[in-house]
mmCIF file of C-alpha atoms and ligand atoms in Angstrom:
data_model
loop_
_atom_site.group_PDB
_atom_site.id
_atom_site.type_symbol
_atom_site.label_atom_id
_atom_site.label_comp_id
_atom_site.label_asym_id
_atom_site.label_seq_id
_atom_site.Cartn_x
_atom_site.Cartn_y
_atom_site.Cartn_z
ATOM 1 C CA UNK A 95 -21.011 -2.050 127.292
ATOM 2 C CA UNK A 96 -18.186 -1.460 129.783
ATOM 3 C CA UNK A 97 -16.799 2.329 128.548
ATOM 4 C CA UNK A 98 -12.534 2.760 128.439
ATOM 5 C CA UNK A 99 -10.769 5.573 128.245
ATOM 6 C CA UNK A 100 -7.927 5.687 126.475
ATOM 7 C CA UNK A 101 -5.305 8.180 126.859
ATOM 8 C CA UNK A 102 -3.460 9.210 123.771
ATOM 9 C CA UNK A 103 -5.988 7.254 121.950
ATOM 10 C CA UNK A 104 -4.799 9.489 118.379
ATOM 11 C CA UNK A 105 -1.606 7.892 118.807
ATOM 12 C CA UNK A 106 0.321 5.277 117.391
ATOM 13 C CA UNK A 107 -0.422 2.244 119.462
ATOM 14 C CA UNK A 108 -3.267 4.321 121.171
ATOM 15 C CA UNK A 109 -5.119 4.444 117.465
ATOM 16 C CA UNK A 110 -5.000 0.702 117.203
ATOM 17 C CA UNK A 111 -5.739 -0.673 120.457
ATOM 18 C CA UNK A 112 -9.161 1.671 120.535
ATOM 19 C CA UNK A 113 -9.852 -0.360 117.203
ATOM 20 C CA UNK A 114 -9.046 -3.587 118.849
ATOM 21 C CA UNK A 115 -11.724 -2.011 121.825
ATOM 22 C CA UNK A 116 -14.604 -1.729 119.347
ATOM 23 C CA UNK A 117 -14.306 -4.535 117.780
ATOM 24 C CA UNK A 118 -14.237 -6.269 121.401
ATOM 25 C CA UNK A 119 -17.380 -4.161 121.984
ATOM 26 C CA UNK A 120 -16.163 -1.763 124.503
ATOM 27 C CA UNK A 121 -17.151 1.535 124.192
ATOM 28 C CA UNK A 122 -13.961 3.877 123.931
ATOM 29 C CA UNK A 123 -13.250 7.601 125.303
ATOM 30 C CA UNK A 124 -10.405 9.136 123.931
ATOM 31 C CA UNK A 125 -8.185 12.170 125.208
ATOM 32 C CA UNK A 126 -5.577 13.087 123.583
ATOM 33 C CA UNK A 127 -3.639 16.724 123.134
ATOM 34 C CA UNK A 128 -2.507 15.752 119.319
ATOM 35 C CA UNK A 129 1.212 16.576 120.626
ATOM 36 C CA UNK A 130 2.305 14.089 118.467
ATOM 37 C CA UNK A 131 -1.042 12.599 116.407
ATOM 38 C CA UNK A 132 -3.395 14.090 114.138
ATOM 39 C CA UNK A 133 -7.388 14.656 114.665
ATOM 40 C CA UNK A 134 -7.920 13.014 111.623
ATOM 41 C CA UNK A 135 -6.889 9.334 113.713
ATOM 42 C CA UNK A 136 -10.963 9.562 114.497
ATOM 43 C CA UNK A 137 -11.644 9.533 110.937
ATOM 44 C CA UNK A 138 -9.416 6.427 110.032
ATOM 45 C CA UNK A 139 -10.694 4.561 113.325
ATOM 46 C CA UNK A 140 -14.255 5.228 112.130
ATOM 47 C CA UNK A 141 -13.576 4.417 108.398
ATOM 48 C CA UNK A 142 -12.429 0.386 110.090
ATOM 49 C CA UNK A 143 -14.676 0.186 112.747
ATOM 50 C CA UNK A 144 -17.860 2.439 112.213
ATOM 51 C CA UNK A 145 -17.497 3.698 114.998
ATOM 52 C CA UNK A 146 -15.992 7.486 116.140
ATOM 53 C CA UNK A 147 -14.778 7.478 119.597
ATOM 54 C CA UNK A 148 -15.879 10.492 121.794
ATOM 55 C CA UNK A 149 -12.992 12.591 121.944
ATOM 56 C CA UNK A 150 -11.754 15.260 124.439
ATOM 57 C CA UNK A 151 -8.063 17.470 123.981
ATOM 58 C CA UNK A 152 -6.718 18.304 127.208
ATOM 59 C CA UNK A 153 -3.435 18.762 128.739
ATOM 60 C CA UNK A 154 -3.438 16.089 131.289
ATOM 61 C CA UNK A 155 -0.130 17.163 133.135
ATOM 62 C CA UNK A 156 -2.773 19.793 133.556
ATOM 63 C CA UNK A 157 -4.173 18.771 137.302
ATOM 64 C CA UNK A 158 -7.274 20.880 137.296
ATOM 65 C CA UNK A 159 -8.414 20.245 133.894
ATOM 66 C CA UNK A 160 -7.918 16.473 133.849
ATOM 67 C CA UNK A 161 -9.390 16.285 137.142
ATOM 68 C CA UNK A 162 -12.526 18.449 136.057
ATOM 69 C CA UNK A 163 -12.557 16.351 132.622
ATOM 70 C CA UNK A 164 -12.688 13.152 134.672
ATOM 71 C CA UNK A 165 -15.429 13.857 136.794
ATOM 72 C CA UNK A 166 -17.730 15.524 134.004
ATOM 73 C CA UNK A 167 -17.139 12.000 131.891
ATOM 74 C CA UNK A 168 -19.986 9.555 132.751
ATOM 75 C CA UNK A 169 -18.953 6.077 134.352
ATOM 76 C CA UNK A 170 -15.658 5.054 132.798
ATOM 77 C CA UNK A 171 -14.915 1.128 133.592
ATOM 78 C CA UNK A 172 -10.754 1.468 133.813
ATOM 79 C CA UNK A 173 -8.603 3.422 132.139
ATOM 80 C CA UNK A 174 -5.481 2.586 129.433
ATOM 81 C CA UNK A 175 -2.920 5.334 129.613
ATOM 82 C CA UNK A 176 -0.660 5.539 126.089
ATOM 83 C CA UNK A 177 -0.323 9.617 126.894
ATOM 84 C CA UNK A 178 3.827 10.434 126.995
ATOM 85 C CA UNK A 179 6.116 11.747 125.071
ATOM 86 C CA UNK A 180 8.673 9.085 123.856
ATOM 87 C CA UNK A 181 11.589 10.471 121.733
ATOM 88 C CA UNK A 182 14.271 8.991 123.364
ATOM 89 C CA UNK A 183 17.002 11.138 121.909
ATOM 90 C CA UNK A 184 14.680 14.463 123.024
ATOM 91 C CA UNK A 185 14.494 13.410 126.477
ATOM 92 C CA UNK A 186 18.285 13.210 126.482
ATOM 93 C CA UNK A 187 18.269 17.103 124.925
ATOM 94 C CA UNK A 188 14.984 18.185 126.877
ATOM 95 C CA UNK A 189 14.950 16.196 129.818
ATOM 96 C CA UNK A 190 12.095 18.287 131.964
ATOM 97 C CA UNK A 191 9.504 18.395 129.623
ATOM 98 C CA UNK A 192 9.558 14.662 129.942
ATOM 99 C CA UNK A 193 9.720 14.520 133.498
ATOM 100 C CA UNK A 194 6.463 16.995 133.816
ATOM 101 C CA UNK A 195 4.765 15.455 131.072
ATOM 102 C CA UNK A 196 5.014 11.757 131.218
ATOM 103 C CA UNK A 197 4.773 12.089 135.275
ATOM 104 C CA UNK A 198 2.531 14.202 135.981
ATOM 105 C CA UNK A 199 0.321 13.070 133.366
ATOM 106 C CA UNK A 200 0.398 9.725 135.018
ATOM 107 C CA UNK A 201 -0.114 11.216 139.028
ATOM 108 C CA UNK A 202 -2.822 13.387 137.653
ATOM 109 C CA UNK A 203 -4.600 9.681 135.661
ATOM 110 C CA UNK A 204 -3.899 8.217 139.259
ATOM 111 C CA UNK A 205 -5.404 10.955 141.467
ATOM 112 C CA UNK A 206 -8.889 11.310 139.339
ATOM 113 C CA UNK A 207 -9.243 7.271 139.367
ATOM 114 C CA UNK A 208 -9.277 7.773 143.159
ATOM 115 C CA UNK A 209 -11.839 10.484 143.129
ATOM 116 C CA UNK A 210 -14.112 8.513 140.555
ATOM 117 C CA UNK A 211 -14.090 5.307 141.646
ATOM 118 C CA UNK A 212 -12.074 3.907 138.776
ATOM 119 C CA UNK A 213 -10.264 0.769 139.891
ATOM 120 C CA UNK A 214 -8.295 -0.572 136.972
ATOM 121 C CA UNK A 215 -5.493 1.021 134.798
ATOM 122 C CA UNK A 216 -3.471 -0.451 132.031
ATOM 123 C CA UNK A 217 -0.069 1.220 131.633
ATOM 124 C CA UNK A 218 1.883 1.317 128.459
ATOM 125 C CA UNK A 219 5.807 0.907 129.070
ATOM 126 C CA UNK A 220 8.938 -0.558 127.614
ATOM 127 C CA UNK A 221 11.770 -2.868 128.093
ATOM 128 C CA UNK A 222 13.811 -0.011 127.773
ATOM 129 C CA UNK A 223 13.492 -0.322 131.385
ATOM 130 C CA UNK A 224 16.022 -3.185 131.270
ATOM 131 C CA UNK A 225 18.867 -1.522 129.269
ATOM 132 C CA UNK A 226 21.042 -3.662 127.582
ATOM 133 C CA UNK A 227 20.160 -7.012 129.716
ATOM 134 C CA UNK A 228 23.180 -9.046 130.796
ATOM 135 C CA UNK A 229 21.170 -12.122 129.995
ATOM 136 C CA UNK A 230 19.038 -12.793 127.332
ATOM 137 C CA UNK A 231 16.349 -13.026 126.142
ATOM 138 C CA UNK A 232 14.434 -10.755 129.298
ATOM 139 C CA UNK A 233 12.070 -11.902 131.380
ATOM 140 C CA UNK A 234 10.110 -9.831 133.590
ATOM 141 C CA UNK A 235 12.248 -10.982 136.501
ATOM 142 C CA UNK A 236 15.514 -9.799 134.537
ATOM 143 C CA UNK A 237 16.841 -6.711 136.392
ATOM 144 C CA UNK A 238 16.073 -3.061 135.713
ATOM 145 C CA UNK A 239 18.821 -1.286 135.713
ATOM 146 C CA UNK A 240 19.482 2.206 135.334
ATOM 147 C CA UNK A 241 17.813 4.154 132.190
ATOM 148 C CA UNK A 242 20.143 5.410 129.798
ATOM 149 C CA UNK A 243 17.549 7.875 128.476
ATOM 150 C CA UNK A 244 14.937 10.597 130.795
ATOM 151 C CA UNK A 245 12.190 8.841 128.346
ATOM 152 C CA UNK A 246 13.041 5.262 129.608
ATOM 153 C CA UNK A 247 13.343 7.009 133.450
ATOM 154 C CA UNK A 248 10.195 7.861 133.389
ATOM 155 C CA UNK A 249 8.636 4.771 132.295
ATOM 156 C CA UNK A 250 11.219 3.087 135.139
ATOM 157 C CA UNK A 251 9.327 5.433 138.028
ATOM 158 C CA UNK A 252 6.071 5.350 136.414
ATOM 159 C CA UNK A 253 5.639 1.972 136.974
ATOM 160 C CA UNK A 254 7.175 2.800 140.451
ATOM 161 C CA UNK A 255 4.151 5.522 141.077
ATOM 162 C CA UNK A 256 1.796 2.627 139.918
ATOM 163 C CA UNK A 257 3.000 0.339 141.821
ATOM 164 C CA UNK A 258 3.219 2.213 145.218
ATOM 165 C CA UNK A 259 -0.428 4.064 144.435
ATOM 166 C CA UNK A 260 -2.138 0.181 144.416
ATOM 167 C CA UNK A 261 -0.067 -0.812 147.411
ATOM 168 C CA UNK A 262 -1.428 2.180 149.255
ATOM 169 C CA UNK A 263 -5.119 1.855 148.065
ATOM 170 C CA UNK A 264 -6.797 -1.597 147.671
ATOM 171 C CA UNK A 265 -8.864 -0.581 145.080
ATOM 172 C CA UNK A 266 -6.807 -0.172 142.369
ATOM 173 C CA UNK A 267 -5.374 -2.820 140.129
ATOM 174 C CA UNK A 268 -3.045 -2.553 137.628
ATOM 175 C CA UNK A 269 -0.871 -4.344 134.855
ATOM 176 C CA UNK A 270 2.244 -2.583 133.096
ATOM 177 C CA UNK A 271 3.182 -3.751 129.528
ATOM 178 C CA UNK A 272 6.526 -3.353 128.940
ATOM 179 C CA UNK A 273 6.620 -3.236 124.812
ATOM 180 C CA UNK A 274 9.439 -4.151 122.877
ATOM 181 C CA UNK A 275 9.835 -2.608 119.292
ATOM 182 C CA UNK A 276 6.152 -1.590 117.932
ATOM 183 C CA UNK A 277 6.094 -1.480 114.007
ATOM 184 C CA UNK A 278 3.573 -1.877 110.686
ATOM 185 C CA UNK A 279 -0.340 -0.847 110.671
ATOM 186 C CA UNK A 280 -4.083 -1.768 110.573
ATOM 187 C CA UNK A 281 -4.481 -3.769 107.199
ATOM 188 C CA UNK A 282 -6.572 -1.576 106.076
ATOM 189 C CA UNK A 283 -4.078 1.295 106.008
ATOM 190 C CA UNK A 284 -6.404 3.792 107.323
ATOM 191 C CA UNK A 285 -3.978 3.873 110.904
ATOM 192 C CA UNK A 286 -0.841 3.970 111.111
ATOM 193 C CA UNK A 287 2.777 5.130 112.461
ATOM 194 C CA UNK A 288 2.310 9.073 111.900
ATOM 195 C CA UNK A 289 5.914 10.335 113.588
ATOM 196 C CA UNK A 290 5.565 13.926 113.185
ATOM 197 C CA UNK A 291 8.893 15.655 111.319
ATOM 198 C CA UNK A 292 11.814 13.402 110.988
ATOM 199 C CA UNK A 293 11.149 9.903 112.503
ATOM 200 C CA UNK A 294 13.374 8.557 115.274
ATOM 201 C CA UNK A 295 12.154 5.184 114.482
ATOM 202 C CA UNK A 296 13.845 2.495 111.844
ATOM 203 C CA UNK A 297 10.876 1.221 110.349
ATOM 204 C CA UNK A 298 9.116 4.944 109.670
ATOM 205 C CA UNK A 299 12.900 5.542 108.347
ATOM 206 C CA UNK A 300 12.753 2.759 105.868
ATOM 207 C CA UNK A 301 9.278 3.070 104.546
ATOM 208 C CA UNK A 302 9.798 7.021 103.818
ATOM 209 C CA UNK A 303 13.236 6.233 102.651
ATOM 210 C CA UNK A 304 11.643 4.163 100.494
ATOM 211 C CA UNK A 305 8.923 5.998 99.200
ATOM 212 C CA UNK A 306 11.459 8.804 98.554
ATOM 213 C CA UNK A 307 11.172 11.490 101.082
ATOM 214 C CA UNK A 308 14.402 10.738 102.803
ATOM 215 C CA UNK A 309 17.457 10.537 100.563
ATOM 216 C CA UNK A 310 19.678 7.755 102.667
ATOM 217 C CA UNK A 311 18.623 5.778 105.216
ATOM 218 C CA UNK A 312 21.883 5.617 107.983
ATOM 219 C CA UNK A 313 22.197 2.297 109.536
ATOM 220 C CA UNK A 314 23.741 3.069 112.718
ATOM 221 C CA UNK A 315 27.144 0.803 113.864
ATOM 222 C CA UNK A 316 27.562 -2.223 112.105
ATOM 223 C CA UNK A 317 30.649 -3.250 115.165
ATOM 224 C CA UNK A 318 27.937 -4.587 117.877
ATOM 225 C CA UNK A 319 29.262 -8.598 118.733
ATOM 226 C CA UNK A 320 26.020 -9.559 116.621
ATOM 227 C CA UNK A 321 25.390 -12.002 113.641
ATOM 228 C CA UNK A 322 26.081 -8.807 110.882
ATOM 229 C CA UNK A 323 27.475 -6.642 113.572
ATOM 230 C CA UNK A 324 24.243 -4.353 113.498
ATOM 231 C CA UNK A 325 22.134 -3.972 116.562
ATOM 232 C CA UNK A 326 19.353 -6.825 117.319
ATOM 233 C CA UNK A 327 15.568 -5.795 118.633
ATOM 234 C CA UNK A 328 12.198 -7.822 119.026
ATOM 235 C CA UNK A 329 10.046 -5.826 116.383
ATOM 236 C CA UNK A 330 6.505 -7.003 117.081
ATOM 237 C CA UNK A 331 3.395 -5.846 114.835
ATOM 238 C CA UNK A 332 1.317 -3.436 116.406
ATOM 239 C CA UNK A 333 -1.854 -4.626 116.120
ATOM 240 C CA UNK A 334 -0.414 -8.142 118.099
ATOM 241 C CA UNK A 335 0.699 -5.934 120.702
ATOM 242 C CA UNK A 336 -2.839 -4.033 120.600
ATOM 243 C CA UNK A 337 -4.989 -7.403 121.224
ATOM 244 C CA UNK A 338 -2.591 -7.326 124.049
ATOM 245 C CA UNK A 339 -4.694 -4.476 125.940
ATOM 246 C CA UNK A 340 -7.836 -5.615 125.471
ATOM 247 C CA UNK A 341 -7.022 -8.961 127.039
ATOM 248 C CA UNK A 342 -5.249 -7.042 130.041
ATOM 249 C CA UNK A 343 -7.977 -4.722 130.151
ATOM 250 C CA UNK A 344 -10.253 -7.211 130.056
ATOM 251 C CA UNK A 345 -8.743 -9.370 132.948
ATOM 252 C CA UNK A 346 -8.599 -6.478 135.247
ATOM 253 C CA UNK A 347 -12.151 -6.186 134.636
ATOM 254 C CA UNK A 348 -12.996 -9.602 135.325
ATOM 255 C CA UNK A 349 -10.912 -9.813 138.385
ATOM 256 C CA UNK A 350 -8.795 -12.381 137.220
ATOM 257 C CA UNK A 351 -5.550 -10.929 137.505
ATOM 258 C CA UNK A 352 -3.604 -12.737 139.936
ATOM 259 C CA UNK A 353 -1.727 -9.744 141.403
ATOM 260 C CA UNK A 354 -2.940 -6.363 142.622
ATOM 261 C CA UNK A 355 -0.166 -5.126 140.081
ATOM 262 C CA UNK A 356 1.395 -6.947 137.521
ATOM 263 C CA UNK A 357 3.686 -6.509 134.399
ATOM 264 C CA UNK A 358 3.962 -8.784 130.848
ATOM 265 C CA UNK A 359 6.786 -8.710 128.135
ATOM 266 C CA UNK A 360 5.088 -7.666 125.371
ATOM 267 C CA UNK A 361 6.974 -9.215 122.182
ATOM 268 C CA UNK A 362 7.855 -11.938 119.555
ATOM 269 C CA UNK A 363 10.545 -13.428 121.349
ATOM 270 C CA UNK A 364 12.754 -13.528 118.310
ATOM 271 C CA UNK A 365 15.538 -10.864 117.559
ATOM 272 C CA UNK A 366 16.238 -9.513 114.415
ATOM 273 C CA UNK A 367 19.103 -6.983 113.473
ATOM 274 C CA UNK A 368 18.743 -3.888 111.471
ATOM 275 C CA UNK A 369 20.227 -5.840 108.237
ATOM 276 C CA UNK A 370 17.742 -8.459 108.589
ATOM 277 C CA UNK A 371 15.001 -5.912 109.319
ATOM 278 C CA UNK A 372 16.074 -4.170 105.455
ATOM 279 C CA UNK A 373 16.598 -7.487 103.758
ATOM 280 C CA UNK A 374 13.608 -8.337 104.744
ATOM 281 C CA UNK A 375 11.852 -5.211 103.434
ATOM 282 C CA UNK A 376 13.152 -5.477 100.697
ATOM 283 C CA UNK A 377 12.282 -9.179 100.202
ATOM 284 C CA UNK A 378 8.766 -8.638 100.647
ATOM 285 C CA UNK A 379 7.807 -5.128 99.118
ATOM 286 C CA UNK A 380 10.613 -5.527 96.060
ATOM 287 C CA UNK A 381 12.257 -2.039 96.767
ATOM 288 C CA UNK A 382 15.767 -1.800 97.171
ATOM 289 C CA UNK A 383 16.471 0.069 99.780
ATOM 290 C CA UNK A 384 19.293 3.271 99.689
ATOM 291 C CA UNK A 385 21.345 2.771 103.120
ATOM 292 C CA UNK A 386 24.814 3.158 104.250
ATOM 293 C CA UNK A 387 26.425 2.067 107.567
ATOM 294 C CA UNK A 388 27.738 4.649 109.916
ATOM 295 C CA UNK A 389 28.852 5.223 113.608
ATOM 296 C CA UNK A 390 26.682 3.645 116.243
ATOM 297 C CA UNK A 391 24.105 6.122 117.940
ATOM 298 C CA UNK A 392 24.098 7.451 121.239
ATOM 299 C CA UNK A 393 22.336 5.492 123.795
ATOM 300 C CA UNK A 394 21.674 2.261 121.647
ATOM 301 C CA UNK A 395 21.834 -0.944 123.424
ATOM 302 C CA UNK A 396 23.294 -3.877 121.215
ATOM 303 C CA UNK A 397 20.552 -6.477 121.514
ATOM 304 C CA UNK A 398 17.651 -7.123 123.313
ATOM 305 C CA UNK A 399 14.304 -9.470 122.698
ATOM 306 C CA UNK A 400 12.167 -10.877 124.968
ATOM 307 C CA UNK A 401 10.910 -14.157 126.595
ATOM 308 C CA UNK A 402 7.347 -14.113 125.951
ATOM 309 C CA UNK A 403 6.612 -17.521 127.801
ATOM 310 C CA UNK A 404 4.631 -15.485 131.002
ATOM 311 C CA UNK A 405 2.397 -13.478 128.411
ATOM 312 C CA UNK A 406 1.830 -16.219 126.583
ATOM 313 C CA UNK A 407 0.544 -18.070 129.402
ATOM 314 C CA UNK A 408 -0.832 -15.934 131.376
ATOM 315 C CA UNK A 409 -2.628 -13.959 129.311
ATOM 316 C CA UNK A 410 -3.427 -16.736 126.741
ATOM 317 C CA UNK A 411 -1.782 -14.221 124.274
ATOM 318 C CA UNK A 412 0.887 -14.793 121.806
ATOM 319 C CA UNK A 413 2.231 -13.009 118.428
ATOM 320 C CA UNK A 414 0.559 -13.994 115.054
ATOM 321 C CA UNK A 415 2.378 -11.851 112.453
ATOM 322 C CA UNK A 416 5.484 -12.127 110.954
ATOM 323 C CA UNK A 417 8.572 -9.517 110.781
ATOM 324 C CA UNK A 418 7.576 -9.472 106.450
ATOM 325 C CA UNK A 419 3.949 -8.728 107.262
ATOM 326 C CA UNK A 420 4.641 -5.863 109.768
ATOM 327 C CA UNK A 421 6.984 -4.660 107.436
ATOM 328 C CA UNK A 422 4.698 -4.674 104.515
ATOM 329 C CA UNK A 423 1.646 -3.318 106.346
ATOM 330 C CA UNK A 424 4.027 -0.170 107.350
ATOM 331 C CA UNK A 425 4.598 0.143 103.632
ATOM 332 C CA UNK A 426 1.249 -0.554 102.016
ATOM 333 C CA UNK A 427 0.302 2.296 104.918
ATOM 334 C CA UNK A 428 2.535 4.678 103.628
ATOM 335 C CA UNK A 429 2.327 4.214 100.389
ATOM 336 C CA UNK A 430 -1.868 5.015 101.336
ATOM 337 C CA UNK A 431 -0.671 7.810 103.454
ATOM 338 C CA UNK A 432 1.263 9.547 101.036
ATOM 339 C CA UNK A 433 -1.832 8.971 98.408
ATOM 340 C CA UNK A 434 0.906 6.626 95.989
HETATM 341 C C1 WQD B 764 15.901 0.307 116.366
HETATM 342 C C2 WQD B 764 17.260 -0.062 115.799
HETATM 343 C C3 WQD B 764 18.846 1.746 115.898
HETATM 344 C C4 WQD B 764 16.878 4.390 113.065
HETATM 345 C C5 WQD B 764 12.350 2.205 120.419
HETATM 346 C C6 WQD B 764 11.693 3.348 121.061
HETATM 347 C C7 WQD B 764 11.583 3.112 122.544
HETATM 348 C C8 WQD B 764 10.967 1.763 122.812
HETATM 349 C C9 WQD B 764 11.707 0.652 122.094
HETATM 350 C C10 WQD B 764 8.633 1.979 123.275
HETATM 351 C C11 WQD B 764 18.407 0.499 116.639
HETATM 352 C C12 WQD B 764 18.543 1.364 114.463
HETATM 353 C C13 WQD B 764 17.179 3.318 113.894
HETATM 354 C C14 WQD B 764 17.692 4.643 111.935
HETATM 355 C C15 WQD B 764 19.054 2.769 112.505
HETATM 356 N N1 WQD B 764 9.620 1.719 122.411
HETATM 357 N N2 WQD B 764 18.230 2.524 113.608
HETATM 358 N N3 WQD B 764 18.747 3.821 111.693
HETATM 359 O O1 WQD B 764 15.957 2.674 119.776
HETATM 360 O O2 WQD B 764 15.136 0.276 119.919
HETATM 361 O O3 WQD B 764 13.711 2.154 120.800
HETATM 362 O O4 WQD B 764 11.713 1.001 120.721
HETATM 363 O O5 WQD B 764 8.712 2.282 124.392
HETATM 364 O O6 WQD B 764 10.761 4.137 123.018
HETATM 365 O O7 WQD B 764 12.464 4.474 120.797
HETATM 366 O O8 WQD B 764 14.070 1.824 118.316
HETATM 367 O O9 WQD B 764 13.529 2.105 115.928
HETATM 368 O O10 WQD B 764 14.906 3.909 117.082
HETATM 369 O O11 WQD B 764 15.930 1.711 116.627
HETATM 370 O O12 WQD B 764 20.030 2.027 112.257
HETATM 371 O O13 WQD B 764 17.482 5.613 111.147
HETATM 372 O O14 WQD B 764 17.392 0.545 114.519
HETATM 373 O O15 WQD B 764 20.225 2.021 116.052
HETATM 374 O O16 WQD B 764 19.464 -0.448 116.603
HETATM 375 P P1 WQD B 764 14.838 1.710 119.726
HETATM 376 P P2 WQD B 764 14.569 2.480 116.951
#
């Protein structure tokens, strides 16, 4: 049973691509410093999969202790690193703790797969690293251009670090998956979105609007040079995007990536606005939803989905689940969550 380790494996996507693991029968090793995820993850991936993950909480922008960590964990096949902060609007605020963190996290992931013989790393990024593209949809070809955000900087020279670390040492390999907009849950409701205190995120905002904990959800600008003049994303279910990594992880493994390192578009290809993301919400849980339009937000882009045609190939991967049935999965979850 090959043995992955998955950094920030309590977290969002982390949570559901370690279920996707098991049920692939690898054998998953999670660290994770519950920055922004809760222990109890372990229990939910057990509860769908029967299996609890080993688990280790360490700081791994901590060199020594993610080094020593490393070499006391027996034979680890390749690694998948989720571990970052990634609230764009903090990095703007707090811009060194995401430098430190999200980099040195990364060097530190780099330096022990060079000491312990680990070849192959799977890297979770984002198309924020194209901005607002000039031409859509993106491919991975379309230019990266300058972050607007420290969070979306760091993934822009993480996959620099990557990149120049495999060029240096022929023994690593890696792929980069640049996600669009992750949303919904497991089916089974057990895993979820968890954003700790107010979520940045639209779909977190509807469902707990919705369930009543927020009083107004705030739609923000409804003046981009879009169909309803609100802002257009590729929202892809998260447990599409987390079959993703196991078939990346699994064709590093098999040596049949083509490329020492390469880098996949990870979305629907289809781009839906924020109206159309409420309507359909609304559509398919029956709640009417309490929102008002007001001033754009700092550091949106107006539009941006993806052209999935090189995943698709490539990887032999493509989306199965709809906008509705993300959207209802992130409700039915909450709903579970918040014991309703
Ligand atoms: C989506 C749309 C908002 C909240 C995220 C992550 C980023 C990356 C890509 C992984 C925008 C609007 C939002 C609200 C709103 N993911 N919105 N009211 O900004 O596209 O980026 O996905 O790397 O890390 O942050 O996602 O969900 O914040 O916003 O109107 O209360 O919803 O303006 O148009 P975003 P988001």
């Amino acid at each position: 049973m090959k043995r992955i380790l998955v950094t920030g494996g309590t977290g969002y996507i982390g949570s559901h691509t370690v279920v996707e693991l098991i049920n692939n029968d690898f054998e998953v090793i999670i660290i994770d410093n519950l920055s922004n995820s809760q222990i109890d993850v372990l229990d939910g991936i057990e509860k769908i999969t029967g299996t609890k993950p080993e688990f280790y909480n360490i700081d791994l922008a901590d060199k020594t202790k993610t080094l020593d960590l490393l070499s006391q964990i027996k034979s680890i096949d390749a690694i998948i690193h989720f571990a970052a902060y990634k609230a764009v609007g903090e990095s703007v605020s707090e811009p060194l703790k995401y430098y430190q963190n999200n980099l040195n996290s990364l060097m530190n992931i780099i330096e022990a797969m060079k000491t312990n013989n680990i070849n192959s790393l799977v890297f979770s990024s984002s198309c924020t690293v194209y901005g607002q593209a000039k031409i859509l949809p993106v491919t991975e070809q379309s230019p990266i251009i300058k972050a607007d955000s420290p969070y979306g900087n760091t993934k822009q020279i993480a996959e620099e670090i990557i990149y120049d670390s495999i060029f240096a040492d022929e023994n690593l390999k890696g792929i980069a998956l640049r996600y669009f907009n992750p949303i919904g849950a497991h089916e089974s409701a057990e895993i979820g979105e968890l954003p700790i205190g107010s979520p940045n995120n639209l779909v977190p905002f509807i469902t707990q609007t919705a369930i009543g904990i927020r009083e107004q959800l705030q739609v923000f600008g409804s003046d981009y040079n879009t169909t309803d003049g609100t802002a257009v994303r590729d929202y892809i279910h998260v447990v599409d995007l987390a079959k993703a990594h196991v078939i990346a992880i699994s064709r590093l493994l098999e040596n049949i990536n083509k490329l020492d390192f390469e880098v996949f578009n990870l979305g629907t290809g289809v781009g839906n606005s924020v109206l159309e993301v409420i309507n359909t919400f609304e559509d398919v849980t029956g709640e009417k939803l309490n929102y008002k339009i007001v001033e754009r937000r700092a550091g949106d882009i107006e539009k941006v989905w993806a052209d999935t045609s090189f995943a698709n190939k490539e990887l032999g991967w493509k989306t199965e689940k709809s906008l509705g049935e993300a959207l209802l999965s992130a409700w039915v979850r909450e709903k579970k969550y918040r014991g309703v």
